Amino acid sequence: MRSISIFGATGSIGESTFDLIRRNGGADGFRTVALTGGRNIQRLAEMARELRAEIAVTAYDDRLPALRDALAGSGVEVAAGNAAIADAADRPADWVMSAIVGAAGLVPGLRALRHGGTLALANKESLVTAGPLLMETARSYGATILPVDSEHSAVFQALTGEDIACVERIIITASGGPFRDWSVERIATATLAEAVAHPSWSMGQRISIDSASMFNKALELIETREFFGVDPAKIEVVVHPQSIVHALVGFCDGGIMAHLGPADMRHAIGYALHWPDRGAVPVERLDLARIGSLSFQAPDDAKFPALRLAREVMAARGLHGAAFNAAKEIALDHFIAGGLAFPRMAAIVEETLSRMNGIGRDAQSLDDVLLADAAARKLATAIVNEG
Ligand code: NAD
Ligand code: MG
């Protein structure tokens, strides 16, 4: 029986993963090793009981008593804190879903790779923060990373059986988010509720706001570069409001393979779960005649500076990705907490990158990455406080 773990089980991707695990037999189809979550203890406990997990871990120390109570008599071990989450990744599992949000997903992902199994990677921040380290760890332990971002799963599928040397371009699509047609002036007044209201995808709060600012697509540009190892000049973004075409790969003969599907992450998760085979996934089937038309437009870099910043990060390499992601996370924290205007997020990230020292060199170790991440968080916080 295949063994699995889900990091970030109680989130949007975690719930979709749980749904697919359950539809494929649940506790009778898989041996569940670890499930991790945050503050939603009831849900974490419910999932752990149903899948008869070995261990359930909450990220928060103060939630441990509640988790212990909720799982009393179940036989499921409990633990709390970041170190406990990383330790849970040391327990071998054949298939591990990395669906924690933010750079917090990096260490558990790296530790899980050391078993040489499959890491289904939704946590794009770990590739942005430490792409070379993650890919090298997978190589040296003989592990497989499968992308679980709709665009990257689409590219991966379009590349199956193809020669990467014959790839001319990789085009990832962006819905454009809720502010696609807003003026610069109106975007400056955007509220949290408006930023979270994604037009085509239902996702966690943080990635939804990142979609509104195009920071999600910026992270995905870097994710594409790190995962597929292609020259950044070959990676394009096109705005496609219907979110039906997820990505396209253009080859040296001028042909383009596109991947289409409904805006349901269970497709990309299911692909990673069944890979290298294909298995049934309960997503809605597309009715193209009813959809009628698909439209595409160039992204507006003036309105959304995030894509330009991502291109600068890709050109600079080194520890710029770690600093970029960390500064973005801090800016996002402050936007969510209130008191930071929406466009200030990009300004803070840009200012942080311009003031950071020592990020031009390549990371030699995880410590280098974590130090750059911490320094960028500190600097970004100081810049927010400067007002
Ligand atoms: P979410 O906020 O819905 O869930 C995040 C999960 O991580 C929860 O279980 C939460 O408890 C846990 N978590 C949060 N902070 C943590 C921390 N500091 N330490 C440990 N655990 C923590 O997020 P989501 O939308 O499911 O996204 C998860 C990841 O997948 C992100 O990296 C996101 O970019 C990526 N992703 C999501 C979607 C989507 O449709 N939601 C699509 C593509 C990629
Ligand atoms: Mg995506």
PDB file of N, CA, C and O and ligand atoms in Angstrom, residues 124 149-151 216-217 220, ligand 2:
ATOM      1  N   LYS A 124       5.083  26.675  -4.091  1.00  0.00           N
ATOM      2  CA  LYS A 124       5.977  27.307  -5.076  1.00  0.00           C
ATOM      3  C   LYS A 124       7.047  28.156  -4.400  1.00  0.00           C
ATOM      4  O   LYS A 124       8.131  28.358  -4.936  1.00  0.00           O
ATOM      5  N   ASP A 149       1.205  23.130  -9.453  1.00  0.00           N
ATOM      6  CA  ASP A 149       0.647  24.442  -9.704  1.00  0.00           C
ATOM      7  C   ASP A 149      -0.023  24.196 -11.046  1.00  0.00           C
ATOM      8  O   ASP A 149       0.520  23.440 -11.865  1.00  0.00           O
ATOM      9  N   SER A 150      -1.187  24.756 -11.280  1.00  0.00           N
ATOM     10  CA  SER A 150      -1.911  24.371 -12.501  1.00  0.00           C
ATOM     11  C   SER A 150      -1.057  24.619 -13.744  1.00  0.00           C
ATOM     12  O   SER A 150      -0.990  23.780 -14.650  1.00  0.00           O
ATOM     13  N   GLU A 151      -0.345  25.759 -13.764  1.00  0.00           N
ATOM     14  CA  GLU A 151       0.453  26.114 -14.946  1.00  0.00           C
ATOM     15  C   GLU A 151       1.614  25.146 -15.124  1.00  0.00           C
ATOM     16  O   GLU A 151       1.929  24.726 -16.233  1.00  0.00           O
ATOM     17  N   ASN A 216       1.639  36.348  -7.529  1.00  0.00           N
ATOM     18  CA  ASN A 216       1.552  34.902  -7.738  1.00  0.00           C
ATOM     19  C   ASN A 216       2.185  34.535  -9.074  1.00  0.00           C
ATOM     20  O   ASN A 216       2.963  33.583  -9.165  1.00  0.00           O
ATOM     21  N   LYS A 217       1.883  35.306 -10.105  1.00  0.00           N
ATOM     22  CA  LYS A 217       2.461  34.999 -11.421  1.00  0.00           C
ATOM     23  C   LYS A 217       3.956  35.273 -11.420  1.00  0.00           C
ATOM     24  O   LYS A 217       4.723  34.584 -12.089  1.00  0.00           O
ATOM     25  N   GLU A 220       5.475  32.385 -10.013  1.00  0.00           N
ATOM     26  CA  GLU A 220       5.372  31.281 -10.983  1.00  0.00           C
ATOM     27  C   GLU A 220       6.371  31.398 -12.135  1.00  0.00           C
ATOM     28  O   GLU A 220       6.793  30.386 -12.692  1.00  0.00           O
TER      29      GLU A 220
HETATM   30 MG    MG B   2      -0.769  28.708 -10.485  1.00  0.00          MG
END
